[in-house]
mmCIF file of C-alpha atoms in Angstrom:
data_model
loop_
_atom_site.group_PDB
_atom_site.id
_atom_site.type_symbol
_atom_site.label_atom_id
_atom_site.label_comp_id
_atom_site.label_asym_id
_atom_site.label_seq_id
_atom_site.Cartn_x
_atom_site.Cartn_y
_atom_site.Cartn_z
ATOM 1 C CA MET A 1 268.471 107.738 134.620
ATOM 2 C CA THR A 2 265.883 108.660 132.064
ATOM 3 C CA SER A 3 264.850 112.179 131.007
ATOM 4 C CA HIS A 4 261.147 111.387 130.738
ATOM 5 C CA LEU A 5 258.308 113.956 131.389
ATOM 6 C CA LEU A 6 257.049 112.189 134.300
ATOM 7 C CA ALA A 7 260.630 111.641 135.909
ATOM 8 C CA SER A 8 260.761 115.643 135.755
ATOM 9 C CA ARG A 9 257.460 115.790 137.294
ATOM 10 C CA ALA A 10 258.338 113.514 139.988
ATOM 11 C CA ARG A 11 261.414 115.641 141.029
ATOM 12 C CA HIS A 12 259.638 118.599 140.874
ATOM 13 C CA LEU A 13 257.033 117.024 143.344
ATOM 14 C CA ALA A 14 259.763 115.549 145.158
ATOM 15 C CA ASP A 15 261.837 118.632 145.719
ATOM 16 C CA ASP A 16 259.062 121.326 145.815
ATOM 17 C CA LEU A 17 256.502 119.678 148.184
ATOM 18 C CA LEU A 18 257.451 116.039 149.389
ATOM 19 C CA ALA A 19 261.127 116.602 150.842
ATOM 20 C CA PRO A 20 260.445 120.084 152.418
ATOM 21 C CA HIS A 21 257.598 118.637 154.293
ATOM 22 C CA ALA A 22 258.874 114.705 154.957
ATOM 23 C CA GLU A 23 259.479 115.173 158.576
ATOM 24 C CA GLN A 24 255.954 116.691 159.494
ATOM 25 C CA VAL A 25 254.034 114.224 157.478
ATOM 26 C CA ASP A 26 256.074 111.498 159.118
ATOM 27 C CA GLN A 27 254.693 112.805 162.518
ATOM 28 C CA GLU A 28 251.268 114.063 161.394
ATOM 29 C CA GLY A 29 250.308 111.696 158.645
ATOM 30 C CA VAL A 30 250.064 112.333 154.649
ATOM 31 C CA PRO A 31 247.764 114.737 153.816
ATOM 32 C CA ALA A 32 244.991 114.970 151.480
ATOM 33 C CA SER A 33 246.884 117.679 149.550
ATOM 34 C CA HIS A 34 249.865 115.524 148.998
ATOM 35 C CA ILE A 35 247.442 113.012 147.186
ATOM 36 C CA GLU A 36 245.659 115.650 145.317
ATOM 37 C CA ALA A 37 249.405 116.503 144.016
ATOM 38 C CA ILE A 38 250.004 112.911 143.085
ATOM 39 C CA LYS A 39 247.137 112.747 141.213
ATOM 40 C CA GLN A 40 247.469 115.793 139.151
ATOM 41 C CA SER A 41 251.216 114.920 138.346
ATOM 42 C CA GLY A 42 250.199 111.999 136.082
ATOM 43 C CA VAL A 43 252.543 109.552 137.879
ATOM 44 C CA LEU A 44 249.761 107.254 138.858
ATOM 45 C CA GLY A 45 249.190 106.515 135.075
ATOM 46 C CA VAL A 46 253.105 105.757 134.275
ATOM 47 C CA SER A 47 252.269 102.272 133.216
ATOM 48 C CA ALA A 48 248.732 102.603 132.268
ATOM 49 C CA PRO A 49 247.612 102.441 128.538
ATOM 50 C CA VAL A 50 247.740 105.542 126.613
ATOM 51 C CA ALA A 51 244.093 104.952 125.264
ATOM 52 C CA TYR A 52 242.979 105.139 128.912
ATOM 53 C CA GLY A 53 244.929 108.393 129.940
ATOM 54 C CA GLY A 54 248.075 106.591 130.709
ATOM 55 C CA SER A 55 251.745 107.305 129.790
ATOM 56 C CA ALA A 56 252.554 103.599 129.021
ATOM 57 C CA ALA A 57 256.388 104.593 130.088
ATOM 58 C CA PRO A 58 258.900 102.209 129.973
ATOM 59 C CA ALA A 59 259.369 100.306 133.552
ATOM 60 C CA ALA A 60 262.774 102.129 133.701
ATOM 61 C CA VAL A 61 260.581 105.265 134.213
ATOM 62 C CA ALA A 62 258.157 103.615 136.607
ATOM 63 C CA ARG A 63 261.457 102.714 138.827
ATOM 64 C CA GLU A 64 263.003 105.885 138.428
ATOM 65 C CA THR A 65 259.736 107.611 139.728
ATOM 66 C CA ALA A 66 259.550 105.286 142.629
ATOM 67 C CA GLU A 67 263.156 105.931 143.457
ATOM 68 C CA ILE A 68 262.377 109.738 143.530
ATOM 69 C CA LEU A 69 258.871 109.686 145.301
ATOM 70 C CA ALA A 70 260.559 107.325 148.121
ATOM 71 C CA GLY A 71 263.650 109.093 148.771
ATOM 72 C CA ALA A 72 261.687 112.251 149.040
ATOM 73 C CA CYS A 73 258.822 110.886 151.393
ATOM 74 C CA CYS A 74 258.472 107.332 151.813
ATOM 75 C CA SER A 75 255.095 107.552 153.479
ATOM 76 C CA THR A 76 253.636 109.396 150.601
ATOM 77 C CA TRP A 77 255.298 107.044 147.828
ATOM 78 C CA PHE A 78 253.899 104.135 150.073
ATOM 79 C CA VAL A 79 250.507 105.312 149.561
ATOM 80 C CA GLN A 80 250.631 105.917 145.919
ATOM 81 C CA THR A 81 252.328 102.623 144.970
ATOM 82 C CA GLN A 82 249.603 100.605 145.811
ATOM 83 C CA HIS A 83 247.519 102.263 142.957
ATOM 84 C CA HIS A 84 250.039 100.596 140.476
ATOM 85 C CA THR A 85 248.750 96.731 141.109
ATOM 86 C CA PRO A 86 244.939 97.795 140.326
ATOM 87 C CA VAL A 87 245.894 99.431 137.379
ATOM 88 C CA LEU A 88 248.147 96.527 136.166
ATOM 89 C CA THR A 89 245.204 94.327 137.068
ATOM 90 C CA LEU A 90 242.681 96.412 134.826
ATOM 91 C CA THR A 91 245.088 96.434 131.875
ATOM 92 C CA LYS A 92 245.423 92.533 131.783
ATOM 93 C CA THR A 93 241.581 91.967 131.893
ATOM 94 C CA GLU A 94 238.734 92.083 129.714
ATOM 95 C CA LEU A 95 235.973 92.152 132.164
ATOM 96 C CA PRO A 96 233.562 94.991 132.398
ATOM 97 C CA VAL A 97 235.031 96.719 135.398
ATOM 98 C CA ARG A 98 237.953 97.287 133.126
ATOM 99 C CA GLU A 99 236.031 100.265 131.107
ATOM 100 C CA ARG A 100 234.482 101.515 134.269
ATOM 101 C CA LEU A 101 237.694 102.183 136.368
ATOM 102 C CA LEU A 102 240.950 101.831 134.221
ATOM 103 C CA GLY A 103 240.313 105.419 132.892
ATOM 104 C CA PRO A 104 239.460 107.181 136.011
ATOM 105 C CA LEU A 105 242.529 105.568 137.521
ATOM 106 C CA ALA A 106 244.938 106.008 134.817
ATOM 107 C CA ARG A 107 244.221 109.736 134.485
ATOM 108 C CA GLY A 108 244.607 110.137 138.270
ATOM 109 C CA GLU A 109 241.123 110.905 139.015
ATOM 110 C CA LEU A 110 240.616 107.984 141.424
ATOM 111 C CA MET A 111 243.484 106.462 143.463
ATOM 112 C CA SER A 112 243.062 102.845 144.475
ATOM 113 C CA GLY A 113 244.408 100.709 147.438
ATOM 114 C CA VAL A 114 244.995 97.348 147.558
ATOM 115 C CA ALA A 115 244.097 94.437 149.942
ATOM 116 C CA TYR A 116 245.913 91.044 148.699
ATOM 117 C CA ALA A 117 249.052 90.400 150.648
ATOM 118 C CA HIS A 118 247.001 88.026 152.953
ATOM 119 C CA LEU A 119 246.923 85.758 149.558
ATOM 120 C CA ARG A 120 250.409 84.940 150.077
ATOM 121 C CA ALA A 121 249.397 83.209 153.715
ATOM 122 C CA TYR A 122 248.220 80.132 151.701
ATOM 123 C CA PRO A 123 246.948 77.419 152.464
ATOM 124 C CA ARG A 124 245.723 79.460 155.595
ATOM 125 C CA ILE A 125 243.105 81.449 154.021
ATOM 126 C CA PRO A 126 242.513 84.982 155.840
ATOM 127 C CA VAL A 127 239.832 85.792 153.522
ATOM 128 C CA ARG A 128 237.383 83.618 152.260
ATOM 129 C CA VAL A 129 235.225 84.352 149.148
ATOM 130 C CA THR A 130 231.739 82.469 148.329
ATOM 131 C CA ARG A 131 228.946 82.809 145.869
ATOM 132 C CA GLU A 132 225.749 84.682 146.993
ATOM 133 C CA ARG A 133 223.000 86.314 145.254
ATOM 134 C CA GLY A 134 224.582 86.585 141.877
ATOM 135 C CA GLY A 135 227.848 88.018 143.255
ATOM 136 C CA TRP A 136 230.303 87.634 145.919
ATOM 137 C CA ARG A 137 230.560 87.477 149.724
ATOM 138 C CA PHE A 138 234.222 88.254 151.366
ATOM 139 C CA ASP A 139 234.380 87.273 155.035
ATOM 140 C CA GLY A 140 237.565 87.258 157.203
ATOM 141 C CA THR A 141 240.571 89.796 158.096
ATOM 142 C CA VAL A 142 242.636 91.991 156.081
ATOM 143 C CA SER A 143 245.747 92.591 158.231
ATOM 144 C CA TRP A 144 246.970 95.480 156.330
ATOM 145 C CA TYR A 145 245.740 98.181 154.040
ATOM 146 C CA THR A 146 247.424 101.258 153.617
ATOM 147 C CA GLY A 147 245.847 104.724 152.588
ATOM 148 C CA TRP A 148 242.614 104.592 154.553
ATOM 149 C CA GLY A 149 241.104 107.808 154.203
ATOM 150 C CA LEU A 150 243.116 108.778 151.095
ATOM 151 C CA ASN A 151 242.100 106.091 148.705
ATOM 152 C CA ASP A 152 238.933 106.280 146.515
ATOM 153 C CA VAL A 153 238.759 102.636 146.055
ATOM 154 C CA MET A 154 240.374 99.460 146.905
ATOM 155 C CA LEU A 155 241.512 95.985 144.933
ATOM 156 C CA LEU A 156 240.202 93.092 147.689
ATOM 157 C CA ALA A 157 241.322 89.698 147.102
ATOM 158 C CA GLY A 158 240.091 86.457 148.753
ATOM 159 C CA VAL A 159 240.425 82.748 147.729
ATOM 160 C CA THR A 160 237.375 80.814 146.616
ATOM 161 C CA ASP A 161 235.862 77.430 147.487
ATOM 162 C CA ALA A 162 237.312 76.399 144.054
ATOM 163 C CA ASP A 163 240.806 77.638 145.191
ATOM 164 C CA GLU A 164 240.828 80.602 143.020
ATOM 165 C CA ALA A 165 242.471 84.062 143.750
ATOM 166 C CA LEU A 166 239.714 86.486 143.026
ATOM 167 C CA PHE A 167 240.096 90.071 142.994
ATOM 168 C CA ALA A 168 237.393 92.740 142.777
ATOM 169 C CA PHE A 169 236.874 96.397 143.476
ATOM 170 C CA THR A 170 234.856 98.264 146.073
ATOM 171 C CA GLU A 171 234.719 101.787 147.492
ATOM 172 C CA ALA A 172 237.492 102.513 150.261
ATOM 173 C CA ARG A 173 234.960 103.342 152.977
ATOM 174 C CA GLU A 174 233.178 101.777 155.648
ATOM 175 C CA GLN A 175 230.431 99.895 154.532
ATOM 176 C CA GLU A 176 228.193 96.932 155.383
ATOM 177 C CA GLY A 177 230.351 93.836 155.781
ATOM 178 C CA LEU A 178 233.322 95.952 156.006
ATOM 179 C CA ARG A 179 234.716 97.736 158.895
ATOM 180 C CA PRO A 180 238.230 99.401 159.451
ATOM 181 C CA SER A 181 240.445 99.008 162.656
ATOM 182 C CA ALA A 182 242.028 102.551 164.171
ATOM 183 C CA PRO A 183 245.030 103.565 162.226
ATOM 184 C CA MET A 184 247.975 101.530 163.384
ATOM 185 C CA ARG A 185 250.950 103.153 165.310
ATOM 186 C CA LEU A 186 254.024 101.849 163.615
ATOM 187 C CA ALA A 187 257.461 102.441 164.209
ATOM 188 C CA ALA A 188 257.901 103.737 160.691
ATOM 189 C CA LEU A 189 255.227 104.832 158.084
ATOM 190 C CA THR A 190 252.354 105.569 160.819
ATOM 191 C CA ALA A 191 251.901 108.391 158.313
ATOM 192 C CA SER A 192 250.638 105.862 155.773
ATOM 193 C CA ARG A 193 247.083 105.798 157.316
ATOM 194 C CA THR A 194 247.434 101.779 157.655
ATOM 195 C CA VAL A 195 244.470 99.801 159.080
ATOM 196 C CA SER A 196 243.288 95.935 159.411
ATOM 197 C CA LEU A 197 239.847 95.532 157.547
ATOM 198 C CA GLU A 198 237.192 93.161 159.125
ATOM 199 C CA LEU A 199 235.417 91.695 156.420
ATOM 200 C CA ASP A 200 231.734 90.225 157.504
ATOM 201 C CA GLY A 201 229.451 89.356 154.767
ATOM 202 C CA LEU A 202 230.786 92.085 152.512
ATOM 203 C CA TRP A 203 228.703 91.390 149.210
ATOM 204 C CA LEU A 204 230.220 92.529 145.554
ATOM 205 C CA PRO A 205 228.443 92.054 142.451
ATOM 206 C CA GLU A 206 229.748 90.173 139.363
ATOM 207 C CA ASP A 207 230.564 93.582 137.328
ATOM 208 C CA ALA A 208 233.101 94.345 140.259
ATOM 209 C CA VAL A 209 235.241 91.024 139.804
ATOM 210 C CA ALA A 210 238.592 91.968 137.992
ATOM 211 C CA SER A 211 240.431 88.788 138.145
ATOM 212 C CA ARG A 212 239.597 85.339 138.825
ATOM 213 C CA THR A 213 242.578 83.092 138.635
ATOM 214 C CA PRO A 214 243.297 79.421 139.893
ATOM 215 C CA TYR A 215 245.563 80.134 143.062
ATOM 216 C CA ALA A 216 248.765 78.061 141.925
ATOM 217 C CA GLU A 217 248.310 80.243 138.392
ATOM 218 C CA TRP A 218 248.105 83.623 140.527
ATOM 219 C CA ALA A 219 251.238 82.560 142.902
ATOM 220 C CA LYS A 220 253.311 81.238 140.120
ATOM 221 C CA GLY A 221 252.840 85.061 138.547
ATOM 222 C CA ASP A 222 253.441 87.020 142.103
ATOM 223 C CA ARG A 223 256.476 85.271 143.116
ATOM 224 C CA PRO A 224 259.068 87.568 140.958
ATOM 225 C CA ARG A 225 257.429 90.385 142.464
ATOM 226 C CA SER A 226 258.807 89.692 145.805
ATOM 227 C CA THR A 227 262.262 88.664 144.755
ATOM 228 C CA ASN A 228 263.257 91.824 142.707
ATOM 229 C CA ALA A 229 264.834 94.753 144.766
ATOM 230 C CA SER A 230 262.428 97.776 145.475
ATOM 231 C CA PRO A 231 263.322 100.768 143.794
ATOM 232 C CA ALA A 232 262.225 102.323 147.057
ATOM 233 C CA VAL A 233 265.375 100.856 148.485
ATOM 234 C CA PHE A 234 267.717 103.045 146.475
ATOM 235 C CA GLY A 235 265.664 105.962 146.701
ATOM 236 C CA VAL A 236 265.806 105.935 150.336
ATOM 237 C CA ALA A 237 269.556 104.907 150.452
ATOM 238 C CA GLU A 238 270.444 107.943 147.947
ATOM 239 C CA ALA A 239 268.694 110.442 150.442
ATOM 240 C CA ALA A 240 270.889 109.285 153.343
ATOM 241 C CA LEU A 241 273.761 109.712 151.247
ATOM 242 C CA ALA A 242 272.754 113.203 150.516
ATOM 243 C CA LEU A 243 273.464 113.977 154.270
ATOM 244 C CA LEU A 244 276.819 112.773 154.006
ATOM 245 C CA ASP A 245 280.450 114.196 153.058
ATOM 246 C CA GLU A 246 281.584 112.547 149.964
ATOM 247 C CA ASP A 247 284.562 110.767 151.469
ATOM 248 C CA THR A 248 281.944 108.840 153.596
ATOM 249 C CA SER A 249 279.245 108.875 150.858
ATOM 250 C CA GLY A 250 281.369 108.039 147.965
ATOM 251 C CA PRO A 251 282.094 104.376 148.504
ATOM 252 C CA ILE A 252 278.585 103.320 149.360
ATOM 253 C CA ARG A 253 277.163 105.280 146.472
ATOM 254 C CA THR A 254 279.650 103.160 144.350
ATOM 255 C CA ARG A 255 278.255 100.047 146.093
ATOM 256 C CA LEU A 256 274.646 101.268 145.792
ATOM 257 C CA ASP A 257 275.145 101.855 141.749
ATOM 258 C CA ASN A 258 276.534 98.497 141.377
ATOM 259 C CA VAL A 259 273.754 96.686 143.393
ATOM 260 C CA ARG A 260 271.060 98.766 141.312
ATOM 261 C CA LYS A 261 272.425 98.313 137.743
ATOM 262 C CA GLN A 262 272.715 94.389 138.482
ATOM 263 C CA ALA A 263 269.102 94.199 140.154
ATOM 264 C CA TYR A 264 267.766 96.570 137.133
ATOM 265 C CA ALA A 265 269.136 94.383 134.562
ATOM 266 C CA LEU A 266 267.597 91.427 136.110
ATOM 267 C CA ALA A 267 264.216 93.218 136.324
ATOM 268 C CA GLU A 268 264.257 93.738 132.715
ATOM 269 C CA HIS A 269 264.963 90.296 131.907
ATOM 270 C CA PRO A 270 262.212 89.005 129.597
ATOM 271 C CA VAL A 271 261.390 85.772 131.624
ATOM 272 C CA PRO A 272 260.441 87.124 134.949
ATOM 273 C CA HIS A 273 260.795 83.473 136.674
ATOM 274 C CA GLU A 274 264.215 83.070 135.756
ATOM 275 C CA HIS A 275 267.543 83.767 138.106
ATOM 276 C CA LEU A 276 265.325 83.718 141.162
ATOM 277 C CA GLU A 277 267.821 83.218 143.389
ATOM 278 C CA GLU A 278 270.397 85.868 141.930
ATOM 279 C CA ARG A 279 267.409 87.996 142.209
ATOM 280 C CA LEU A 280 267.067 87.450 146.059
ATOM 281 C CA SER A 281 270.737 87.883 146.581
ATOM 282 C CA LEU A 282 270.602 91.480 144.937
ATOM 283 C CA ARG A 283 267.734 92.314 146.887
ATOM 284 C CA THR A 284 269.476 91.460 150.115
ATOM 285 C CA GLN A 285 272.905 93.278 149.042
ATOM 286 C CA ALA A 286 270.341 96.392 148.515
ATOM 287 C CA TYR A 287 269.290 96.155 151.611
ATOM 288 C CA GLU A 288 272.615 95.998 153.126
ATOM 289 C CA VAL A 289 273.585 98.903 151.292
ATOM 290 C CA LEU A 290 270.564 100.682 152.583
ATOM 291 C CA MET A 291 271.302 99.973 156.192
ATOM 292 C CA THR A 292 274.746 100.973 155.807
ATOM 293 C CA ALA A 293 273.994 104.507 154.185
ATOM 294 C CA THR A 294 270.930 105.496 156.978
ATOM 295 C CA THR A 295 273.202 104.276 159.628
ATOM 296 C CA ALA A 296 275.862 106.634 158.152
ATOM 297 C CA ALA A 297 273.534 109.194 158.340
ATOM 298 C CA VAL A 298 272.528 108.828 161.772
ATOM 299 C CA VAL A 299 276.027 108.364 163.254
ATOM 300 C CA ALA A 300 276.903 111.385 161.173
ATOM 301 C CA GLY A 301 274.116 113.379 162.410
ATOM 302 C CA GLY A 302 275.223 112.493 166.254
ATOM 303 C CA GLY A 303 272.920 113.108 168.851
ATOM 304 C CA ARG A 304 270.669 115.119 166.593
ATOM 305 C CA SER A 305 269.763 112.075 164.998
ATOM 306 C CA LEU A 306 267.959 110.881 168.124
ATOM 307 C CA SER A 307 265.149 113.695 167.624
ATOM 308 C CA LEU A 308 262.055 112.007 165.646
ATOM 309 C CA THR A 309 262.105 115.176 163.830
ATOM 310 C CA ASN A 310 265.710 114.488 162.179
ATOM 311 C CA ARG A 311 266.130 113.541 158.716
ATOM 312 C CA ALA A 312 268.534 110.921 159.329
ATOM 313 C CA GLN A 313 266.472 109.464 161.988
ATOM 314 C CA ARG A 314 263.349 109.239 159.926
ATOM 315 C CA LEU A 315 265.265 107.898 156.932
ATOM 316 C CA ALA A 316 266.584 104.996 159.226
ATOM 317 C CA ARG A 317 262.941 104.217 160.569
ATOM 318 C CA GLU A 318 261.921 104.013 156.726
ATOM 319 C CA ALA A 319 264.704 101.518 156.049
ATOM 320 C CA LEU A 320 263.387 99.084 158.680
ATOM 321 C CA PHE A 321 260.196 99.301 157.067
ATOM 322 C CA LEU A 322 261.308 98.595 153.740
ATOM 323 C CA LEU A 323 263.440 95.446 155.217
ATOM 324 C CA VAL A 324 259.931 93.657 155.486
ATOM 325 C CA GLN A 325 257.613 95.623 152.965
ATOM 326 C CA GLY A 326 256.592 92.895 150.501
ATOM 327 C CA GLN A 327 258.392 90.197 152.219
ATOM 328 C CA THR A 328 257.601 86.699 151.877
ATOM 329 C CA ALA A 329 259.070 83.448 153.534
ATOM 330 C CA GLU A 330 261.292 83.052 150.723
ATOM 331 C CA SER A 331 262.954 86.476 150.728
ATOM 332 C CA ARG A 332 262.839 86.310 154.576
ATOM 333 C CA ARG A 333 264.992 83.076 154.225
ATOM 334 C CA VAL A 334 267.755 84.255 151.909
ATOM 335 C CA HIS A 335 268.076 87.620 154.050
ATOM 336 C CA LEU A 336 268.407 85.765 157.250
ATOM 337 C CA LYS A 337 270.937 83.634 155.850
ATOM 338 C CA ALA A 338 272.862 86.491 154.335
ATOM 339 C CA LEU A 339 272.980 87.861 157.804
ATOM 340 C CA ALA A 340 273.663 84.752 159.675
ATOM 341 C CA ASP A 341 276.801 84.161 157.108
ATOM 342 C CA ARG A 342 278.286 87.938 157.663
ATOM 343 C CA PRO A 343 281.826 87.880 158.844
#
């Protein structure tokens, strides 16, 4: 682990605010005060350019802060983790929206959500984008949008008639052409304020566009994101291990450390499209250790673990969520095969 200032800030935030209130948040929802604390901490700019108010920290620091936040309160982590894709998108573009939004997002003055996972359903197109009045019209359904009522803006994506993946920013609020569902009741992370979005002629101007790329090119760049193990998996596993005695936790922690070391080494590999099968295998192994750790925490807690306000029970439900978070057909295939081949 590093000794970077942002990691220290994340640790203080986790120990002083997030972990002590995690069970309450799990039942009542992520409060605006948690998001304000996240904004003030600087972690929203962990990977953003220094020139725009970010920290441009190494990827290892971003992974560490994610582990810390997820292990303390997975719901709060999940809301804020959406923010980092818009920042990365703006960092890579030269379009006008960069100068308007990258600074406020990097400094934590604004928090962004994302609405783009539906792009992975291609060739099915849940959100279609068409030219209209010098801008772009969005129609369709966003099945999942996290952080409704907490985010300031969102990065919305759809597919154009020319088979391009188009990303554009809009305010994260109900508006003409954009209508949210009621918050979803989920087995885990209901607290993250997740809704679906109905798009019926939402119009955005040309200067809202952050990226416009042939779909095949976007998909190639997106593929490695769903093959690497998530730092949140290791964070929640560590939180579960903290509930166990050393005799039980020791061997599981050894396995966890070994998988983490290998997964993070591949995450640092200079060619993200290489070793994809190995990445997927390590992702699956990380899940296996996560389920072992959270199951052990539930077993150790006995009957108390059945209470919805019990920490072990919350972590076990968060683990179930992480099994499918960011899942693709490819990652599902590898995971199911590993489960089927288990002796």
